[in-house]
Tab-separated table of C-alpha atoms in Angstrom:
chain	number	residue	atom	x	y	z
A	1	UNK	CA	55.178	89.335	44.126
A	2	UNK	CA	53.832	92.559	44.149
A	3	UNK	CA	55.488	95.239	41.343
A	4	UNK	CA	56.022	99.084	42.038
A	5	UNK	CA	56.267	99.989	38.116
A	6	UNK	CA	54.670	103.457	38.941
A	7	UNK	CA	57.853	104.181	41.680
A	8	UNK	CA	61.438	105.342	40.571
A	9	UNK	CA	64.334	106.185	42.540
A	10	UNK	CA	66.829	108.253	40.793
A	11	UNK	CA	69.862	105.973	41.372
A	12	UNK	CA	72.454	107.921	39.582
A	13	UNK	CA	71.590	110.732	41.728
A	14	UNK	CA	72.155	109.019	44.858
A	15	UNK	CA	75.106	107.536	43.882
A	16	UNK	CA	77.184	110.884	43.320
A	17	UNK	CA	76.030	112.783	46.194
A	18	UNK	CA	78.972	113.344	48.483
A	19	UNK	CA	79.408	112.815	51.912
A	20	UNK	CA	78.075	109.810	52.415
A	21	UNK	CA	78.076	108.321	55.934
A	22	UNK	CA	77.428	104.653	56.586
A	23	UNK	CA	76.710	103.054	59.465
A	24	UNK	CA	76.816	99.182	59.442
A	25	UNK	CA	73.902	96.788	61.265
A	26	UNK	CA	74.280	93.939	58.815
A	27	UNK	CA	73.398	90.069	59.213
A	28	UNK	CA	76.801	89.093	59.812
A	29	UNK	CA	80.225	90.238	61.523
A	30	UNK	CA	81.980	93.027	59.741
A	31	UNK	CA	83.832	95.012	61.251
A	32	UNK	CA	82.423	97.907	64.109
A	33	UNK	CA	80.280	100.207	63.148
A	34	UNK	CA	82.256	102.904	64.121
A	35	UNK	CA	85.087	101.835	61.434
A	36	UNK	CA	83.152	101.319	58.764
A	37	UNK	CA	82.638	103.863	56.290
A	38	UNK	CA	81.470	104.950	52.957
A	39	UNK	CA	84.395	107.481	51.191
A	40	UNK	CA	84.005	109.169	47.594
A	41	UNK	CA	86.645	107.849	45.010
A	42	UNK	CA	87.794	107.984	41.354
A	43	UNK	CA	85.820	105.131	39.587
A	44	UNK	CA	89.205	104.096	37.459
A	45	UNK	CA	87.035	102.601	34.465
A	46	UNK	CA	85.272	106.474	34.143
A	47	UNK	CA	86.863	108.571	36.634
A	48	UNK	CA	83.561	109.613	37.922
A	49	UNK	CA	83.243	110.337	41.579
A	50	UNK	CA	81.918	107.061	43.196
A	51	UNK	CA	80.910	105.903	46.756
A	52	UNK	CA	82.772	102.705	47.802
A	53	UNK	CA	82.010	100.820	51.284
A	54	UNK	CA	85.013	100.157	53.632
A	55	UNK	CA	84.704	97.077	54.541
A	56	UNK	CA	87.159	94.965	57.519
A	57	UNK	CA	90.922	95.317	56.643
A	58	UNK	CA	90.476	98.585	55.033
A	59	UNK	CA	88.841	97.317	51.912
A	60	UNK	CA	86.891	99.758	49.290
A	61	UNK	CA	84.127	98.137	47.768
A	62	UNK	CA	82.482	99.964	44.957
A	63	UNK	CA	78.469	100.621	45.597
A	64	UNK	CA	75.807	99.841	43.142
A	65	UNK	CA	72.073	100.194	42.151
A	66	UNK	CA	71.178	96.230	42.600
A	67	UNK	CA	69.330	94.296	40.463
A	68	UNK	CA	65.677	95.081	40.605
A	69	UNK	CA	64.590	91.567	42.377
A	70	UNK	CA	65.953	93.017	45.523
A	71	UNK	CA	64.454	96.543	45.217
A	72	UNK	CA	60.532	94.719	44.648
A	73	UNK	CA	62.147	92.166	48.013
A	74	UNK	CA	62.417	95.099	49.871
A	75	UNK	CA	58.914	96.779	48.548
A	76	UNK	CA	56.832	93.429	48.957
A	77	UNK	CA	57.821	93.737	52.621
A	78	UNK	CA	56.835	97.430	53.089
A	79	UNK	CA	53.538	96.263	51.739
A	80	UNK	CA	52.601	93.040	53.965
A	81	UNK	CA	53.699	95.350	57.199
A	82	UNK	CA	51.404	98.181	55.589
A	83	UNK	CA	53.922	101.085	54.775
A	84	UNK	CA	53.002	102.549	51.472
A	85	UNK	CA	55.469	102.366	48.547
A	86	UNK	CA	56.103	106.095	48.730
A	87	UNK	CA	57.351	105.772	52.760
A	88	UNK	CA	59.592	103.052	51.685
A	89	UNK	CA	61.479	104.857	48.989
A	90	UNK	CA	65.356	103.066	50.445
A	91	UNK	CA	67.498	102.466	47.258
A	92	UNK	CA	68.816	98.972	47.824
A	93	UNK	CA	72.533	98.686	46.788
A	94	UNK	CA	74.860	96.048	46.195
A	95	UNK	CA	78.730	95.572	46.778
A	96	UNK	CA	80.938	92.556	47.434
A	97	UNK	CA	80.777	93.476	51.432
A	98	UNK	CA	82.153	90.017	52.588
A	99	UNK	CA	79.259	87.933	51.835
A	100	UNK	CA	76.999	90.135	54.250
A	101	UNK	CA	74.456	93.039	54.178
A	102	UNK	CA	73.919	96.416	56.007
A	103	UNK	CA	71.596	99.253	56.643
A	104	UNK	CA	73.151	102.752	55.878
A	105	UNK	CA	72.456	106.106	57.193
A	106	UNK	CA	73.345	108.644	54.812
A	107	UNK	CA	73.096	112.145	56.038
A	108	UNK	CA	72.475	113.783	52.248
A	109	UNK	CA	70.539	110.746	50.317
A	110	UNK	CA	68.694	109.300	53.853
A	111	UNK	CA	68.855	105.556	54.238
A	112	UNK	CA	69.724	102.759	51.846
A	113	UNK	CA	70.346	99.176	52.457
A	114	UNK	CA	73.662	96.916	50.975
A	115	UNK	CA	73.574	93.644	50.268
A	116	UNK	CA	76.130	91.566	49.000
A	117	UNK	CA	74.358	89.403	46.022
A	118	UNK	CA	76.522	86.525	46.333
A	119	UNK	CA	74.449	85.601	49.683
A	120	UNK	CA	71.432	84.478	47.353
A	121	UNK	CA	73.447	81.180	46.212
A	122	UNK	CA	73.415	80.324	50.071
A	123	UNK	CA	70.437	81.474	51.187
A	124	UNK	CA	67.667	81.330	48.039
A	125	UNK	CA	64.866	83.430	47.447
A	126	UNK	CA	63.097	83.183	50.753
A	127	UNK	CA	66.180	83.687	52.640
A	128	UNK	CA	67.236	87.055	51.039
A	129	UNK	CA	63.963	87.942	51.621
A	130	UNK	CA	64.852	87.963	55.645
A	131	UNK	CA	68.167	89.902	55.136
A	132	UNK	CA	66.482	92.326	53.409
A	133	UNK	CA	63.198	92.767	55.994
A	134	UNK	CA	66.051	92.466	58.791
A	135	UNK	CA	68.054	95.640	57.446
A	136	UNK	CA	64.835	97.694	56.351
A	137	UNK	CA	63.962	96.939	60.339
A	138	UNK	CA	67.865	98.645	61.379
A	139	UNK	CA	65.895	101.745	59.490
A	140	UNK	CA	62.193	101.764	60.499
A	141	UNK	CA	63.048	100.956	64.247
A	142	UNK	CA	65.100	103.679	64.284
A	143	UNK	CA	68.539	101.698	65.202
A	144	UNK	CA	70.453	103.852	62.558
A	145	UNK	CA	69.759	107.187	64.272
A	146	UNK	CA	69.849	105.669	67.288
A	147	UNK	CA	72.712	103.768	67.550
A	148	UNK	CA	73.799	101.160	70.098
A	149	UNK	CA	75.155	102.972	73.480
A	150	UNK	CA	76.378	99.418	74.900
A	151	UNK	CA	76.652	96.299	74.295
A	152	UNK	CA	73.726	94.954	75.490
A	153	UNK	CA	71.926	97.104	73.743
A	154	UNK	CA	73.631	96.630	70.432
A	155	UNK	CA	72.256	92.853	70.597
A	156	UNK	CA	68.736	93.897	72.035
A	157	UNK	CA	68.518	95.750	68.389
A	158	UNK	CA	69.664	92.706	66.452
A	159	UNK	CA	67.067	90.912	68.077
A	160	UNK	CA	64.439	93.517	67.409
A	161	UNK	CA	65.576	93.122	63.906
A	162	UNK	CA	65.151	89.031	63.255
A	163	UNK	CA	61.509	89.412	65.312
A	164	UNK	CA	60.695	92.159	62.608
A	165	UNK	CA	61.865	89.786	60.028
A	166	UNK	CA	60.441	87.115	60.810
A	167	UNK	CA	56.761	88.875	61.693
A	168	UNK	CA	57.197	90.370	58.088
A	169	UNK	CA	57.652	86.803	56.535
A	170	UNK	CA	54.638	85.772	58.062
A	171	UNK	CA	52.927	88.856	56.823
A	172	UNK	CA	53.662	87.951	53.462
A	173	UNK	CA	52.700	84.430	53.483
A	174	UNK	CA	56.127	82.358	53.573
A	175	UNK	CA	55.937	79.096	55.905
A	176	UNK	CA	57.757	79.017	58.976
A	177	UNK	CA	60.250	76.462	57.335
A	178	UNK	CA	61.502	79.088	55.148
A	179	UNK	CA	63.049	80.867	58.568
A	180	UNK	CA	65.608	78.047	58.618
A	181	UNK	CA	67.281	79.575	55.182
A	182	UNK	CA	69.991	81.805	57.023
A	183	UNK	CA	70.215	79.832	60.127
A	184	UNK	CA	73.415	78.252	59.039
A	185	UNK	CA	75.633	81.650	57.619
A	186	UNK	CA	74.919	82.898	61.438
A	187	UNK	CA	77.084	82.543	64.246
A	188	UNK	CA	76.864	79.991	66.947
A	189	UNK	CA	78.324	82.115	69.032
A	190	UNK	CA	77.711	85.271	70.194
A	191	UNK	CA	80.028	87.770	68.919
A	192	UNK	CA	80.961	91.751	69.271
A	193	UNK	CA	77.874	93.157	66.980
A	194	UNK	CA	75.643	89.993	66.984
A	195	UNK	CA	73.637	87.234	69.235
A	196	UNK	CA	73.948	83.670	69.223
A	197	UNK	CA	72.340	81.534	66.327
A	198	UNK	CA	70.311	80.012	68.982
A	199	UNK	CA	68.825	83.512	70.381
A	200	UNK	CA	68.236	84.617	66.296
A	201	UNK	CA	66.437	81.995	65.567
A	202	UNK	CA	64.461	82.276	68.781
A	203	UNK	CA	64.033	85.832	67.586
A	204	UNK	CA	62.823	85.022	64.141
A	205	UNK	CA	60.464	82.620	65.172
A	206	UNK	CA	58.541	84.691	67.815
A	207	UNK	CA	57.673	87.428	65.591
A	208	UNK	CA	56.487	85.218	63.064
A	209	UNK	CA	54.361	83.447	65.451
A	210	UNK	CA	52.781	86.534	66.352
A	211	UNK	CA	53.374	89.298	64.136
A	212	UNK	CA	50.813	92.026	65.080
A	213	UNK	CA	52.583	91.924	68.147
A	214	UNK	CA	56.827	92.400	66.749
A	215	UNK	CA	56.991	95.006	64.124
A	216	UNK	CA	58.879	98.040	65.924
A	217	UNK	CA	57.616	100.605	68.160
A	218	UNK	CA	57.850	102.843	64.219
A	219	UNK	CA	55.383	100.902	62.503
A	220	UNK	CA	51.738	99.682	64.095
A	221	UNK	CA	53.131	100.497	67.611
A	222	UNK	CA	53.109	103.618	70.009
């Protein structure tokens, strides 16, 4: 696994600019995007001002720097697609979001992706490895600044995710086999933010067939 020991992200910084506005695109069914939000609150352990997610039912879930594994996940993907550690610089954070993960657009801090930890016992190594090249595609395809206008559309950028996911897993040398990881926390049916498993796996399977061809139109592509 290729290490970034010469990159830093100031975390604490991040996490006590205000303002913060999230927009979700995670793997699986949350609530809409348009409800889900990230609001500033009183940490009650150190009263410090603190952004917590807002997840389905009105939830607050407090937003943290995640363990490093995830940050070098997300880095060892920017380098097999060729982006260079410095135009990758997305804090990853982690929050009990419902067993799920997002990309976030944050108007003051830029993007940063959330994933919910507790997915790893389900999914392994390999398999957290495609949620997090999934959300960093919601950012480098441009799907968080320009979001979903229909329906159709909505699932068209899903889709463009898993192919980027699953070109970037080929890109780094996983086997095919390791594709079938998160194939059973998805959907068999289609639902209000997300395709069918049938048309993700589809997805994930042509772009790591031929992955010159599926990274977005942001990366390798005019």
């Amino acid at each position: 696994m290729t290490k970034y020991h010469d990159f830093e992200c100031d975390f604490l910084e991040l996490m006590m600019r205000p303002n913060l506005l999230f927009s979700v695109l995670g793997l699986y069914l949350l609530a809409e995007a348009s409800a889900a939000q990230c609001v500033l609150l009183s940490d009650p352990l150190d009263g410090l001002r603190t952004p917590f997610f807002v997840v389905e039912g009105n939830r607050p879930v407090k937003l943290e720097p995640a363990f490093e594994d995830y940050q070098y996940m997300l880095w060892d993907t920017c380098d097999a697609i060729g982006l260079h550690v410095a135009d990758c610089s997305y804090p990853v954070l982690m929050g009990d979001i419902d067993f799920n993960a997002a990309a976030a657009l944050c108007p003051v801090a830029g993007e940063v992706i959330i994933y919910d930890r507790r997915l790893s016992a389900e999914v392994g190594g390999d398999g957290a490895q495609i949620i997090i090249a999934h959300e960093l595609a919601h950012i480098r395809c441009g799907h968080l600044t320009e979001a979903a206008s229909s329906f159709d559309q909505s699932m068209l950028q899903e889709l463009e995710a898993d192919r980027f996911a699953g070109a970037a897993m080929a890109r780094m040398g996983q086997s095919r086999e390791s594709l079938e990881f998160v194939l059973p926390l998805l959907s068999k049916q289609p639902s209000l933010s997300h395709p069918s498993r049938e048309a993700r796996r589809e997805a994930l399977e042509t772009g790591f067939d031929a992955p010159e061809n599926f990274l977005c139109r942001h990366i390798g592509q005019p």
